[in-house]
Amino acid sequence: MSGSRIVDLSLSIESEMPHFAGTPPVYIAQSHRLDDEGYRMCTVLLGNHAGTHLDAPSHFLADGATVENVDLDRCVGEAHVLDLTHKVPLAPITVADVLAAGAGTDPGQRLLLRTDWDLRFGEPAYFTDFPPLAPETARWFADHDVKLVGLDIPSLHQTAFVELHEVMLGAGIAIIESLANLRSLTQEQVFLSAAPLKLAGADGAPVRAVAIESRES
């Protein structure tokens, strides 16, 4: 990795971190201690969509693949960062927005949508007032064979999330939600690593997403 810069794009998973209503809270507690056992270990309990995470097709599709069967080629590789920081709360992200931000039309793109909404993490509005994807945008991603869409918002849409997930997951698109720190990237083109934990039979899993920038660019 000589000559490269690694940028963490993940939320920290912490006990009692904010989470969607109706989903399990996060619990992290020390189970073994240096003074007792001579080493440290923790017990970790969390929902599989806590923090930065990948939605597997089975999250919304009856016959969809579970997370251990997601094609990792979709989650690792060159990605394009789209600056959408002009979007105000609740303003839909349109096809015109993503095209103006630099999305191409060739198949196989990995797109990272930057709104800086992660700055609201910890506020109640984080889960309710984010700028959602317009339904037309989800269909555009599907029609153009996009490999991955990563977003720094907690879901695709406040009310139409089932429809949008069905469209995108049905097209095989890897969806990464609750990214963070996209504003720290200095290049529009980065190498993304966002592989999920290999949780057999699960409909999603946490991701430690990182971007690698070349210092020579």
Coordinates of N, CA and C in Angstrom, one line a residue:
M1 N 0.8 -1.2 0.0 CA 0.0 0.0 0.0 C 0.9 1.3 0.0
S2 N 2.1 1.1 -0.3 CA 3.0 2.3 -0.4 C 2.5 3.3 -1.3
G3 N 2.5 4.6 -0.9 CA 2.0 5.6 -1.8 C 0.5 5.8 -1.8
S4 N -0.2 5.1 -0.9 CA -1.6 5.2 -0.8 C -2.1 5.7 0.5
R5 N -3.3 6.2 0.5 CA -4.0 6.7 1.7 C -5.2 6.0 2.0
I6 N -5.4 5.5 3.2 CA -6.6 4.7 3.5 C -7.5 5.5 4.4
V7 N -8.8 5.6 4.0 CA -9.8 6.4 4.7 C -10.9 5.5 5.2
D8 N -11.2 5.5 6.5 CA -12.2 4.7 7.1 C -13.6 5.4 6.7
L9 N -14.5 4.6 6.2 CA -15.8 5.1 5.8 C -16.9 4.5 6.7
S10 N -16.6 4.0 7.9 CA -17.5 3.2 8.7 C -17.8 4.0 10.0
L11 N -19.1 3.8 10.4 CA -19.5 4.2 11.8 C -18.9 3.3 12.8
S12 N -18.5 3.8 14.0 CA -18.1 2.9 15.0 C -19.3 2.2 15.6
I13 N -19.2 0.9 15.9 CA -20.3 0.2 16.5 C -20.0 0.2 18.0
E14 N -21.0 0.8 18.7 CA -20.8 1.0 20.2 C -22.1 0.6 20.9
S15 N -21.9 0.2 22.2 CA -23.0 -0.1 23.0 C -24.0 1.1 23.1
E16 N -25.3 0.8 22.9 CA -26.3 1.8 23.0 C -26.2 2.9 21.9
M17 N -25.6 2.5 20.8 CA -25.6 3.5 19.7 C -27.0 3.7 19.1
P18 N -27.3 4.8 18.5 CA -28.6 5.0 17.9 C -28.9 3.9 16.9
H19 N -30.2 3.5 16.8 CA -30.6 2.5 15.9 C -32.1 2.7 15.5
F20 N -32.5 2.2 14.4 CA -33.8 2.3 14.0 C -34.8 1.8 15.0
A21 N -35.9 2.4 15.2 CA -36.9 1.9 16.2 C -37.4 0.5 15.7
G22 N -37.5 -0.3 16.7 CA -37.9 -1.7 16.4 C -36.8 -2.7 16.1
T23 N -35.5 -2.2 16.0 CA -34.4 -3.0 15.7 C -33.6 -3.2 17.0
P24 N -32.8 -4.3 17.1 CA -32.1 -4.6 18.4 C -31.1 -3.5 18.7
P25 N -30.9 -3.2 20.0 CA -29.8 -2.3 20.4 C -28.5 -3.1 20.4
V26 N -27.4 -2.3 20.4 CA -26.1 -2.9 20.4 C -25.6 -3.0 21.9
Y27 N -25.0 -4.2 22.2 CA -24.5 -4.4 23.5 C -23.1 -5.0 23.4
I28 N -22.1 -4.3 24.0 CA -20.8 -4.8 24.0 C -20.3 -4.7 25.4
A29 N -19.9 -5.8 26.0 CA -19.4 -5.9 27.4 C -18.3 -6.8 27.5
Q30 N -17.4 -6.5 28.4 CA -16.2 -7.3 28.6 C -16.6 -8.6 29.4
S31 N -16.2 -9.7 28.9 CA -16.6 -11.0 29.5 C -15.4 -11.6 30.2
H32 N -14.2 -11.3 29.8 CA -12.9 -11.8 30.4 C -12.0 -10.6 30.7
R33 N -11.3 -10.7 31.8 CA -10.5 -9.5 32.2 C -9.1 -9.9 32.5
L34 N -8.2 -9.0 32.2 CA -6.7 -9.3 32.5 C -6.5 -9.7 33.9
D35 N -7.2 -9.0 34.9 CA -6.9 -9.3 36.3 C -7.4 -10.7 36.7
D36 N -8.4 -11.2 35.9 CA -9.0 -12.5 36.3 C -8.4 -13.6 35.4
E37 N -8.7 -13.6 34.1 CA -8.3 -14.7 33.2 C -6.9 -14.5 32.6
G38 N -6.4 -13.2 32.7 CA -5.1 -13.0 32.1 C -5.2 -12.5 30.7
Y39 N -6.4 -12.3 30.2 CA -6.6 -11.8 28.8 C -8.0 -11.2 28.8
R40 N -8.2 -10.4 27.7 CA -9.5 -9.7 27.5 C -10.3 -10.4 26.4
M41 N -11.6 -10.5 26.6 CA -12.6 -10.8 25.6 C -13.9 -10.1 25.9
C42 N -14.7 -9.9 24.8 CA -16.0 -9.2 24.9 C -17.1 -10.1 24.4
T43 N -18.3 -9.8 24.9 CA -19.5 -10.4 24.4 C -20.2 -9.2 23.6
V44 N -20.6 -9.5 22.4 CA -21.1 -8.5 21.5 C -22.5 -9.1 21.0
L45 N -23.5 -8.3 21.2 CA -24.9 -8.6 20.7 C -25.3 -7.4 19.9
L46 N -25.8 -7.6 18.6 CA -26.2 -6.5 17.8 C -27.1 -7.1 16.7
G47 N -28.0 -6.2 16.1 CA -28.7 -6.6 14.9 C -27.7 -6.5 13.8
N48 N -28.0 -7.3 12.7 CA -27.1 -7.4 11.6 C -27.1 -6.2 10.7
H49 N -28.0 -5.3 10.9 CA -28.0 -4.0 10.2 C -27.5 -2.8 11.0
A50 N -26.8 -3.1 12.1 CA -26.3 -2.0 12.9 C -25.1 -1.3 12.2
G51 N -25.1 0.0 12.4 CA -24.0 0.8 11.8 C -23.9 0.6 10.3
T52 N -22.7 0.8 9.8 CA -22.4 0.6 8.4 C -22.6 -0.8 8.0
H53 N -23.4 -1.1 7.0 CA -23.8 -2.5 6.8 C -24.2 -2.7 5.3
L54 N -24.2 -3.9 4.9 CA -24.6 -4.3 3.6 C -26.0 -5.0 3.7
D55 N -26.9 -4.7 2.8 CA -28.1 -5.4 2.6 C -28.0 -6.5 1.6
A56 N -28.2 -7.7 2.0 CA -28.2 -8.8 1.0 C -29.5 -8.9 0.3
P57 N -29.6 -9.5 -0.8 CA -30.9 -9.7 -1.5 C -32.0 -10.3 -0.7
S58 N -31.7 -11.2 0.2 CA -32.7 -11.9 1.1 C -33.3 -10.9 2.1
H59 N -32.8 -9.7 2.2 CA -33.4 -8.8 3.1 C -34.8 -8.4 2.7
F60 N -35.0 -8.4 1.4 CA -36.4 -8.0 0.9 C -36.9 -9.0 -0.1
L61 N -36.1 -9.9 -0.6 CA -36.5 -10.8 -1.7 C -36.7 -12.3 -1.1
A62 N -37.8 -12.9 -1.4 CA -38.1 -14.2 -0.8 C -37.0 -15.2 -1.2
D63 N -36.6 -15.2 -2.4 CA -35.6 -16.2 -2.9 C -34.2 -15.5 -3.1
G64 N -34.0 -14.4 -2.4 CA -32.7 -13.7 -2.6 C -31.6 -14.3 -1.8
A65 N -30.4 -14.1 -2.3 CA -29.2 -14.6 -1.8 C -28.9 -14.1 -0.4
T66 N -28.4 -14.9 0.5 CA -28.0 -14.5 1.8 C -26.6 -13.9 1.8
V67 N -26.2 -13.3 2.9 CA -25.0 -12.4 2.8 C -23.7 -13.2 2.4
E68 N -23.6 -14.5 2.9 CA -22.4 -15.2 2.6 C -22.3 -15.5 1.1
N69 N -23.4 -15.4 0.4 CA -23.4 -15.7 -1.1 C -23.3 -14.4 -2.0
V70 N -23.2 -13.2 -1.4 CA -23.1 -12.0 -2.1 C -21.8 -12.0 -2.9
D71 N -21.8 -11.6 -4.2 CA -20.6 -11.6 -5.0 C -19.7 -10.5 -4.5
L72 N -18.6 -10.8 -3.9 CA -17.7 -9.9 -3.3 C -17.0 -8.9 -4.4
D73 N -17.1 -9.3 -5.6 CA -16.6 -8.4 -6.7 C -17.4 -7.1 -6.7
R74 N -18.6 -7.2 -6.3 CA -19.5 -6.0 -6.2 C -19.0 -5.1 -5.1
C75 N -18.4 -5.6 -4.1 CA -18.1 -4.9 -2.8 C -16.7 -4.4 -2.8
V76 N -15.8 -4.8 -3.7 CA -14.4 -4.5 -3.7 C -14.0 -4.1 -5.1
G77 N -13.4 -2.9 -5.2 CA -12.9 -2.4 -6.5 C -13.1 -0.9 -6.7
E78 N -12.8 -0.4 -7.9 CA -12.9 1.0 -8.1 C -14.3 1.5 -7.9
A79 N -14.4 2.7 -7.3 CA -15.7 3.3 -7.0 C -15.6 4.8 -7.3
H80 N -16.7 5.4 -7.7 CA -16.8 6.8 -8.0 C -17.6 7.5 -6.9
V81 N -17.1 8.6 -6.4 CA -17.7 9.4 -5.3 C -18.5 10.5 -6.0
L82 N -19.8 10.5 -5.6 CA -20.7 11.5 -6.2 C -21.1 12.6 -5.1
D83 N -20.7 13.8 -5.3 CA -21.0 14.9 -4.4 C -22.4 15.3 -4.5
L84 N -23.2 15.0 -3.5 CA -24.6 15.4 -3.4 C -24.9 16.2 -2.1
T85 N -23.9 16.9 -1.7 CA -24.0 17.6 -0.4 C -24.9 18.8 -0.5
H86 N -25.4 19.2 -1.7 CA -26.3 20.2 -1.8 C -27.8 19.8 -1.4
K87 N -28.0 18.5 -1.3 CA -29.3 18.0 -1.0 C -29.7 18.4 0.4
V88 N -30.9 19.0 0.6 CA -31.4 19.4 1.9 C -32.2 18.2 2.5
P89 N -32.5 18.3 3.8 CA -33.3 17.2 4.3 C -34.6 16.9 3.6
L90 N -34.8 15.6 3.4 CA -36.0 15.1 2.7 C -36.1 15.4 1.2
A91 N -35.1 16.0 0.6 CA -35.1 16.3 -0.8 C -34.6 15.1 -1.6
P92 N -35.4 14.5 -2.5 CA -35.1 13.3 -3.1 C -33.8 13.4 -4.0
I93 N -33.0 12.4 -4.0 CA -31.9 12.3 -4.9 C -32.3 11.8 -6.3
T94 N -32.3 12.6 -7.3 CA -32.8 12.3 -8.6 C -31.8 11.8 -9.5
V95 N -32.2 11.2 -10.7 CA -31.3 10.8 -11.7 C -30.5 12.0 -12.2
A96 N -31.1 13.2 -12.3 CA -30.4 14.4 -12.8 C -29.3 14.7 -11.8
D97 N -29.6 14.5 -10.5 CA -28.5 14.7 -9.5 C -27.3 13.8 -9.6
V98 N -27.5 12.6 -9.8 CA -26.4 11.6 -9.9 C -25.6 11.8 -11.2
L99 N -26.3 12.2 -12.3 CA -25.6 12.4 -13.5 C -24.8 13.7 -13.4
A100 N -25.4 14.7 -12.8 CA -24.6 16.0 -12.7 C -23.4 15.8 -11.8
A101 N -23.5 14.9 -10.8 CA -22.4 14.6 -9.9 C -21.3 13.7 -10.5
G102 N -21.6 13.2 -11.7 CA -20.5 12.5 -12.4 C -20.8 11.0 -12.6
A103 N -21.9 10.5 -12.3 CA -22.2 9.1 -12.6 C -22.2 8.9 -14.1
G104 N -21.6 7.8 -14.5 CA -21.5 7.4 -15.9 C -22.7 6.5 -16.3
T105 N -22.7 6.1 -17.6 CA -23.8 5.2 -18.0 C -23.3 3.8 -18.4
D106 N -21.9 3.6 -18.2 CA -21.4 2.2 -18.5 C -21.8 1.3 -17.4
P107 N -22.0 0.0 -17.7 CA -22.3 -1.0 -16.7 C -21.1 -1.2 -15.7
G108 N -21.4 -1.7 -14.6 CA -20.4 -2.1 -13.6 C -19.9 -1.1 -12.7
Q109 N -20.5 0.1 -12.6 CA -20.1 1.1 -11.7 C -20.3 0.8 -10.3
R110 N -19.4 1.2 -9.4 CA -19.7 1.3 -8.0 C -19.7 2.8 -7.6
L111 N -20.9 3.2 -7.0 CA -21.1 4.6 -6.8 C -21.3 4.8 -5.3
L112 N -20.6 5.8 -4.8 CA -20.7 6.3 -3.4 C -21.3 7.6 -3.3
L113 N -22.5 7.7 -2.7 CA -23.3 8.9 -2.7 C -23.0 9.7 -1.5
R114 N -22.4 10.8 -1.6 CA -22.0 11.6 -0.5 C -23.0 12.8 -0.2
T115 N -23.7 12.7 0.9 CA -24.6 13.8 1.3 C -24.1 14.5 2.6
D116 N -23.2 13.8 3.3 CA -22.7 14.3 4.6 C -23.8 14.1 5.7
W117 N -24.8 13.3 5.4 CA -25.8 13.1 6.4 C -25.3 12.4 7.6
D118 N -24.2 11.7 7.6 CA -23.7 11.1 8.7 C -23.3 12.1 9.8
L119 N -23.1 13.4 9.5 CA -22.9 14.4 10.5 C -24.1 14.5 11.4
R120 N -25.3 14.0 11.0 CA -26.4 14.0 11.9 C -26.6 12.8 12.8
F121 N -25.6 11.9 12.6 CA -25.7 10.6 13.4 C -25.7 11.0 14.9
G122 N -26.7 10.4 15.6 CA -26.9 10.8 17.0 C -28.0 11.7 17.3
E123 N -28.5 12.3 16.2 CA -29.7 13.2 16.3 C -30.9 12.3 15.8
P124 N -32.1 12.6 16.4 CA -33.3 11.8 16.0 C -33.6 12.0 14.5
A125 N -33.2 13.2 13.9 CA -33.5 13.4 12.5 C -32.7 12.5 11.6
Y126 N -31.6 11.9 12.1 CA -30.8 11.0 11.3 C -31.6 9.9 10.6
F127 N -32.5 9.4 11.3 CA -33.3 8.3 10.8 C -34.6 8.7 10.1
T128 N -35.0 10.0 10.1 CA -36.3 10.4 9.6 C -36.2 11.4 8.5
D129 N -35.2 12.3 8.5 CA -35.2 13.4 7.6 C -34.1 13.4 6.5
F130 N -33.5 12.3 6.3 CA -32.4 12.2 5.3 C -32.9 12.4 3.9
P131 N -32.1 12.8 3.0 CA -32.5 12.9 1.6 C -32.6 11.5 1.0
P132 N -33.7 11.1 0.6 CA -33.9 9.7 0.1 C -33.6 9.6 -1.4
L133 N -33.4 8.4 -1.8 CA -33.4 8.1 -3.3 C -34.8 8.3 -3.9
A134 N -34.8 9.0 -5.0 CA -36.1 9.0 -5.7 C -36.3 7.6 -6.3
P135 N -37.5 7.1 -6.4 CA -37.8 5.8 -7.0 C -37.2 5.7 -8.4
E136 N -37.2 6.7 -9.2 CA -36.6 6.7 -10.6 C -35.1 6.5 -10.5
T137 N -34.5 6.9 -9.5 CA -33.0 6.7 -9.4 C -32.7 5.3 -9.1
A138 N -33.4 4.7 -8.2 CA -33.2 3.2 -8.0 C -33.4 2.4 -9.3
R139 N -34.4 2.8 -10.0 CA -34.6 2.1 -11.3 C -33.5 2.4 -12.3
W140 N -33.0 3.6 -12.3 CA -31.9 3.9 -13.2 C -30.6 3.1 -12.8
F141 N -30.3 3.0 -11.5 CA -29.2 2.1 -11.1 C -29.4 0.7 -11.6
A142 N -30.6 0.2 -11.5 CA -30.9 -1.2 -11.9 C -30.7 -1.3 -13.4
D143 N -31.3 -0.3 -14.2 CA -31.3 -0.4 -15.6 C -29.8 -0.3 -16.2
H144 N -28.9 0.4 -15.4 CA -27.6 0.6 -15.9 C -26.6 -0.4 -15.2
D145 N -27.1 -1.5 -14.7 CA -26.2 -2.5 -14.2 C -25.1 -2.0 -13.2
V146 N -25.5 -1.1 -12.3 CA -24.6 -0.7 -11.3 C -24.3 -1.8 -10.4
K147 N -23.0 -1.9 -10.0 CA -22.6 -3.1 -9.1 C -22.9 -2.8 -7.7
L148 N -22.6 -1.6 -7.2 CA -22.8 -1.2 -5.8 C -23.2 0.2 -5.7
V149 N -24.1 0.5 -4.7 CA -24.4 1.8 -4.3 C -24.2 1.9 -2.8
G150 N -23.3 2.8 -2.4 CA -23.0 3.1 -1.0 C -23.6 4.5 -0.7
L151 N -24.2 4.6 0.5 CA -24.8 5.8 0.9 C -24.5 6.2 2.3
D152 N -24.4 7.5 2.6 CA -24.2 7.9 4.0 C -25.5 8.3 4.7
I153 N -26.6 7.6 4.3 CA -27.9 7.8 4.9 C -28.3 6.4 5.4
P154 N -29.2 6.3 6.3 CA -29.5 5.0 7.0 C -30.4 4.1 6.2
S155 N -31.1 4.5 5.2 CA -32.0 3.7 4.4 C -32.1 4.3 3.0
L156 N -32.8 3.6 2.1 CA -33.0 4.2 0.7 C -34.1 5.2 0.7
H157 N -35.1 5.1 1.6 CA -36.3 5.9 1.5 C -37.0 5.8 2.8
Q158 N -37.7 6.8 3.2 CA -38.5 6.8 4.5 C -39.7 5.9 4.4
T159 N -40.4 5.9 3.2 CA -41.7 5.2 3.1 C -41.7 4.2 2.0
A160 N -41.0 4.4 0.9 CA -41.0 3.5 -0.3 C -39.7 2.6 -0.2
F161 N -39.2 2.3 1.0 CA -38.0 1.6 1.1 C -38.2 0.1 0.6
V162 N -39.3 -0.4 0.7 CA -39.5 -1.8 0.2 C -39.4 -1.8 -1.3
E163 N -40.1 -1.0 -2.0 CA -40.1 -0.9 -3.4 C -38.6 -0.7 -3.9
L164 N -37.9 0.3 -3.3 CA -36.6 0.6 -3.8 C -35.6 -0.5 -3.6
H165 N -35.7 -1.2 -2.4 CA -34.8 -2.3 -2.1 C -35.1 -3.4 -3.1
E166 N -36.4 -3.7 -3.4 CA -36.7 -4.8 -4.3 C -36.2 -4.5 -5.7
V167 N -36.3 -3.3 -6.1 CA -35.7 -2.9 -7.5 C -34.2 -3.1 -7.5
M168 N -33.5 -2.6 -6.5 CA -32.0 -2.6 -6.6 C -31.5 -4.0 -6.2
L169 N -32.0 -4.6 -5.2 CA -31.5 -6.0 -4.8 C -31.9 -7.0 -5.9
G170 N -33.1 -6.8 -6.5 CA -33.5 -7.6 -7.6 C -32.6 -7.6 -8.8
A171 N -31.9 -6.4 -9.0 CA -30.9 -6.3 -10.1 C -29.5 -6.7 -9.6
G172 N -29.4 -7.2 -8.4 CA -28.1 -7.7 -8.0 C -27.2 -6.6 -7.4
I173 N -27.7 -5.4 -7.2 CA -26.9 -4.3 -6.7 C -26.6 -4.5 -5.2
A174 N -25.3 -4.4 -4.9 CA -24.9 -4.4 -3.5 C -25.2 -3.0 -2.9
I175 N -25.9 -3.0 -1.8 CA -26.3 -1.8 -1.1 C -25.6 -1.7 0.2
I176 N -24.8 -0.6 0.4 CA -24.2 -0.3 1.6 C -24.8 1.0 2.2
E177 N -25.4 0.8 3.4 CA -26.0 2.0 4.1 C -25.2 2.4 5.3
S178 N -25.5 3.7 5.6 CA -24.8 4.3 6.8 C -23.3 4.4 6.7
L179 N -22.9 4.7 5.5 CA -21.4 5.1 5.4 C -21.2 6.3 6.2
A180 N -19.9 6.6 6.4 CA -19.5 7.8 7.1 C -18.2 8.4 6.5
N181 N -18.0 9.7 6.7 CA -16.7 10.3 6.5 C -16.3 10.4 5.0
L182 N -17.3 10.3 4.1 CA -17.0 10.5 2.7 C -16.4 11.8 2.4
R183 N -16.6 12.8 3.3 CA -16.1 14.2 3.1 C -14.5 14.2 3.2
S184 N -14.0 13.1 3.8 CA -12.5 13.1 4.0 C -11.8 12.6 2.7
L185 N -12.5 12.2 1.7 CA -11.9 11.7 0.5 C -11.6 13.0 -0.3
T186 N -10.4 12.9 -1.0 CA -9.9 14.0 -1.8 C -10.0 13.7 -3.3
Q187 N -10.4 12.5 -3.6 CA -10.4 12.1 -5.0 C -11.8 11.6 -5.3
E188 N -12.2 11.8 -6.6 CA -13.5 11.3 -7.0 C -13.5 9.8 -7.3
Q189 N -12.3 9.3 -7.6 CA -12.2 7.9 -7.9 C -11.3 7.2 -6.9
V190 N -11.8 6.2 -6.2 CA -11.1 5.5 -5.1 C -11.2 4.0 -5.3
F191 N -10.4 3.3 -4.6 CA -10.5 1.9 -4.5 C -11.3 1.6 -3.2
L192 N -12.4 0.9 -3.3 CA -13.3 0.6 -2.2 C -13.2 -0.9 -1.7
S193 N -13.1 -1.0 -0.4 CA -13.2 -2.4 0.2 C -14.4 -2.3 1.1
A194 N -15.4 -3.1 0.9 CA -16.6 -3.0 1.7 C -17.3 -4.4 1.8
A195 N -16.4 -5.4 2.1 CA -17.0 -6.8 2.2 C -17.7 -6.9 3.5
P196 N -18.8 -7.6 3.5 CA -19.6 -7.8 4.8 C -19.0 -9.0 5.6
L197 N -19.3 -9.1 6.8 CA -19.0 -10.2 7.6 C -19.8 -11.4 7.0
K198 N -19.1 -12.6 7.1 CA -19.7 -13.8 6.5 C -20.6 -14.5 7.5
L199 N -21.8 -13.9 7.6 CA -22.8 -14.5 8.5 C -23.7 -15.4 7.8
A200 N -23.6 -16.7 7.9 CA -24.3 -17.7 7.1 C -25.8 -17.6 7.4
G201 N -26.5 -17.4 6.3 CA -28.0 -17.4 6.3 C -28.6 -16.0 6.7
A202 N -27.7 -15.0 6.8 CA -28.2 -13.7 7.2 C -28.6 -12.9 6.0
D203 N -29.5 -11.9 6.3 CA -29.9 -11.0 5.2 C -29.1 -9.7 5.1
G204 N -28.1 -9.6 5.8 CA -27.2 -8.5 5.8 C -26.1 -8.6 6.9
A205 N -25.2 -7.7 6.9 CA -24.1 -7.8 7.8 C -23.3 -6.5 7.9
P206 N -22.7 -6.2 9.1 CA -21.9 -5.1 9.2 C -20.7 -5.1 8.3
V207 N -20.2 -4.0 7.9 CA -19.1 -3.8 6.9 C -18.1 -2.8 7.5
R208 N -16.8 -3.1 7.4 CA -15.8 -2.1 7.7 C -15.4 -1.6 6.4
A209 N -16.0 -0.5 5.9 CA -15.8 0.0 4.6 C -14.6 1.0 4.7
V210 N -13.7 0.8 3.7 CA -12.5 1.7 3.6 C -12.3 2.1 2.2
A211 N -11.8 3.3 1.9 CA -11.4 3.7 0.6 C -9.9 3.9 0.6
I212 N -9.3 3.6 -0.5 CA -7.9 3.7 -0.7 C -7.7 4.7 -1.9
E213 N -7.0 5.8 -1.5 CA -6.7 6.8 -2.5 C -5.2 6.7 -2.9
S214 N -4.9 6.9 -4.2 CA -3.5 6.9 -4.6 C -2.9 8.3 -4.4
R215 N -1.8 8.3 -3.8 CA -1.2 9.6 -3.6 C -0.5 10.2 -4.8
E216 N -0.4 9.3 -5.8 CA 0.2 9.7 -7.1 C -0.7 10.3 -8.1
S217 N -2.0 10.3 -7.8 CA -3.0 10.8 -8.7 C -3.0 12.3 -8.7

